[in-house]
Structure formats: C-alpha cells, structure tokens
Amino acid sequence: MLPKGPLGRQMIKKLKVYTGAEHPHGAQNPTIIKFDHAKAR
C-alpha cells in the first residue's frame, strides 16, 4: 500500500516493474568478514 498524497505520487514515479525474473538491477554482493579476536557482549 502506498500513501495518498505527494509522497505516494513520488514513489509511483520511481517504481520500476519488470516482467519475469530477469532485470538489470542486481543484488548486492556481500562479503564475509571474520573477526578472530572479537569480544562477545
């Protein structure tokens, strides 16, 4: 659900809808960082 008003209209303008699972906007590629001497809180 989108808000009614200027914010909702701005959100609709930026919305991109693609058919199928393929799209040019790839997900982030996170990397794992190991902390050997991390303190447990």
Short mmCIF file of N, CA and C in Angstrom, two decimals:
data_model
loop_
_atom_site.label_atom_id
_atom_site.label_comp_id
_atom_site.label_asym_id
_atom_site.label_seq_id
_atom_site.Cartn_x
_atom_site.Cartn_y
_atom_site.Cartn_z
N MET A 1 0.85 -1.17 0.00
CA MET A 1 0.00 0.00 0.00
C MET A 1 0.89 1.24 0.00
N LEU A 2 0.47 2.20 -0.75
CA LEU A 2 1.21 3.46 -0.84
C LEU A 2 0.39 4.58 -0.21
N PRO A 3 1.09 5.56 0.37
CA PRO A 3 0.36 6.69 0.93
C PRO A 3 -0.27 7.54 -0.16
N LYS A 4 -1.39 8.15 0.17
CA LYS A 4 -2.04 9.06 -0.77
C LYS A 4 -1.50 10.45 -0.52
N GLY A 5 -1.10 11.11 -1.57
CA GLY A 5 -0.54 12.44 -1.44
C GLY A 5 0.76 12.56 -2.21
N PRO A 6 1.53 13.61 -1.95
CA PRO A 6 2.75 13.85 -2.71
C PRO A 6 3.79 12.73 -2.57
N LEU A 7 3.92 12.16 -1.38
CA LEU A 7 4.90 11.09 -1.18
C LEU A 7 4.53 9.85 -2.00
N GLY A 8 3.26 9.49 -2.02
CA GLY A 8 2.81 8.34 -2.80
C GLY A 8 3.02 8.54 -4.29
N ARG A 9 2.76 9.74 -4.78
CA ARG A 9 2.98 10.02 -6.21
C ARG A 9 4.45 9.95 -6.55
N GLN A 10 5.31 10.42 -5.65
CA GLN A 10 6.75 10.34 -5.89
C GLN A 10 7.21 8.88 -5.92
N MET A 11 6.65 8.06 -5.05
CA MET A 11 7.02 6.64 -5.02
C MET A 11 6.57 5.93 -6.29
N ILE A 12 5.39 6.26 -6.81
CA ILE A 12 4.89 5.65 -8.05
C ILE A 12 5.78 6.03 -9.23
N LYS A 13 6.28 7.28 -9.25
CA LYS A 13 7.14 7.71 -10.35
C LYS A 13 8.45 6.93 -10.38
N LYS A 14 8.96 6.52 -9.22
CA LYS A 14 10.23 5.81 -9.16
C LYS A 14 10.08 4.29 -9.25
N LEU A 15 8.85 3.79 -9.24
CA LEU A 15 8.60 2.35 -9.28
C LEU A 15 8.94 1.79 -10.66
N LYS A 16 9.67 0.67 -10.68
CA LYS A 16 10.03 0.01 -11.94
C LYS A 16 9.48 -1.41 -11.88
N VAL A 17 8.68 -1.79 -12.87
CA VAL A 17 8.06 -3.11 -12.92
C VAL A 17 8.60 -3.85 -14.14
N TYR A 18 9.09 -5.07 -13.92
CA TYR A 18 9.63 -5.89 -14.99
C TYR A 18 8.84 -7.19 -15.07
N THR A 19 8.65 -7.69 -16.29
CA THR A 19 8.00 -8.99 -16.46
C THR A 19 9.08 -10.07 -16.35
N GLY A 20 8.80 -11.12 -15.63
CA GLY A 20 9.76 -12.20 -15.47
C GLY A 20 10.74 -11.93 -14.34
N ALA A 21 11.70 -12.84 -14.19
CA ALA A 21 12.65 -12.75 -13.08
C ALA A 21 13.91 -11.97 -13.45
N GLU A 22 14.14 -11.74 -14.73
CA GLU A 22 15.35 -11.05 -15.17
C GLU A 22 15.15 -9.54 -15.12
N HIS A 23 16.15 -8.85 -14.54
CA HIS A 23 16.12 -7.39 -14.52
C HIS A 23 17.56 -6.88 -14.42
N PRO A 24 17.82 -5.63 -14.83
CA PRO A 24 19.19 -5.13 -14.84
C PRO A 24 19.70 -4.69 -13.47
N HIS A 25 18.86 -4.71 -12.45
CA HIS A 25 19.27 -4.24 -11.13
C HIS A 25 19.67 -5.44 -10.27
N GLY A 26 20.96 -5.73 -10.25
CA GLY A 26 21.45 -6.88 -9.50
C GLY A 26 21.47 -6.62 -8.00
N ALA A 27 21.47 -7.69 -7.23
CA ALA A 27 21.53 -7.57 -5.77
C ALA A 27 22.95 -7.24 -5.34
N GLN A 28 23.08 -6.84 -4.10
CA GLN A 28 24.40 -6.56 -3.55
C GLN A 28 25.17 -7.86 -3.42
N ASN A 29 26.47 -7.76 -3.42
CA ASN A 29 27.32 -8.93 -3.28
C ASN A 29 28.10 -8.80 -1.97
N PRO A 30 27.51 -9.19 -0.83
CA PRO A 30 28.20 -9.03 0.45
C PRO A 30 29.35 -10.02 0.60
N THR A 31 30.36 -9.61 1.36
CA THR A 31 31.49 -10.49 1.65
C THR A 31 31.52 -10.74 3.15
N ILE A 32 32.00 -11.92 3.54
CA ILE A 32 32.07 -12.29 4.94
C ILE A 32 33.38 -11.78 5.52
N ILE A 33 33.29 -11.09 6.66
CA ILE A 33 34.47 -10.59 7.36
C ILE A 33 34.58 -11.36 8.67
N LYS A 34 35.71 -12.03 8.86
CA LYS A 34 35.91 -12.80 10.08
C LYS A 34 36.73 -11.97 11.07
N PHE A 35 36.24 -11.90 12.29
CA PHE A 35 36.94 -11.23 13.37
C PHE A 35 37.42 -12.31 14.33
N ASP A 36 38.73 -12.55 14.36
CA ASP A 36 39.27 -13.62 15.20
C ASP A 36 39.25 -13.25 16.68
N HIS A 37 39.49 -12.00 17.00
CA HIS A 37 39.61 -11.59 18.40
C HIS A 37 38.45 -10.69 18.82
N ALA A 38 37.27 -10.98 18.34
CA ALA A 38 36.11 -10.16 18.70
C ALA A 38 35.63 -10.53 20.10
N LYS A 39 35.25 -9.53 20.87
CA LYS A 39 34.72 -9.76 22.21
C LYS A 39 33.23 -10.04 22.13
N ALA A 40 32.78 -11.01 22.89
CA ALA A 40 31.36 -11.30 22.96
C ALA A 40 30.74 -10.37 24.00
N ARG A 41 29.63 -9.79 23.66
CA ARG A 41 28.97 -8.88 24.60
C ARG A 41 27.81 -9.54 25.25
#
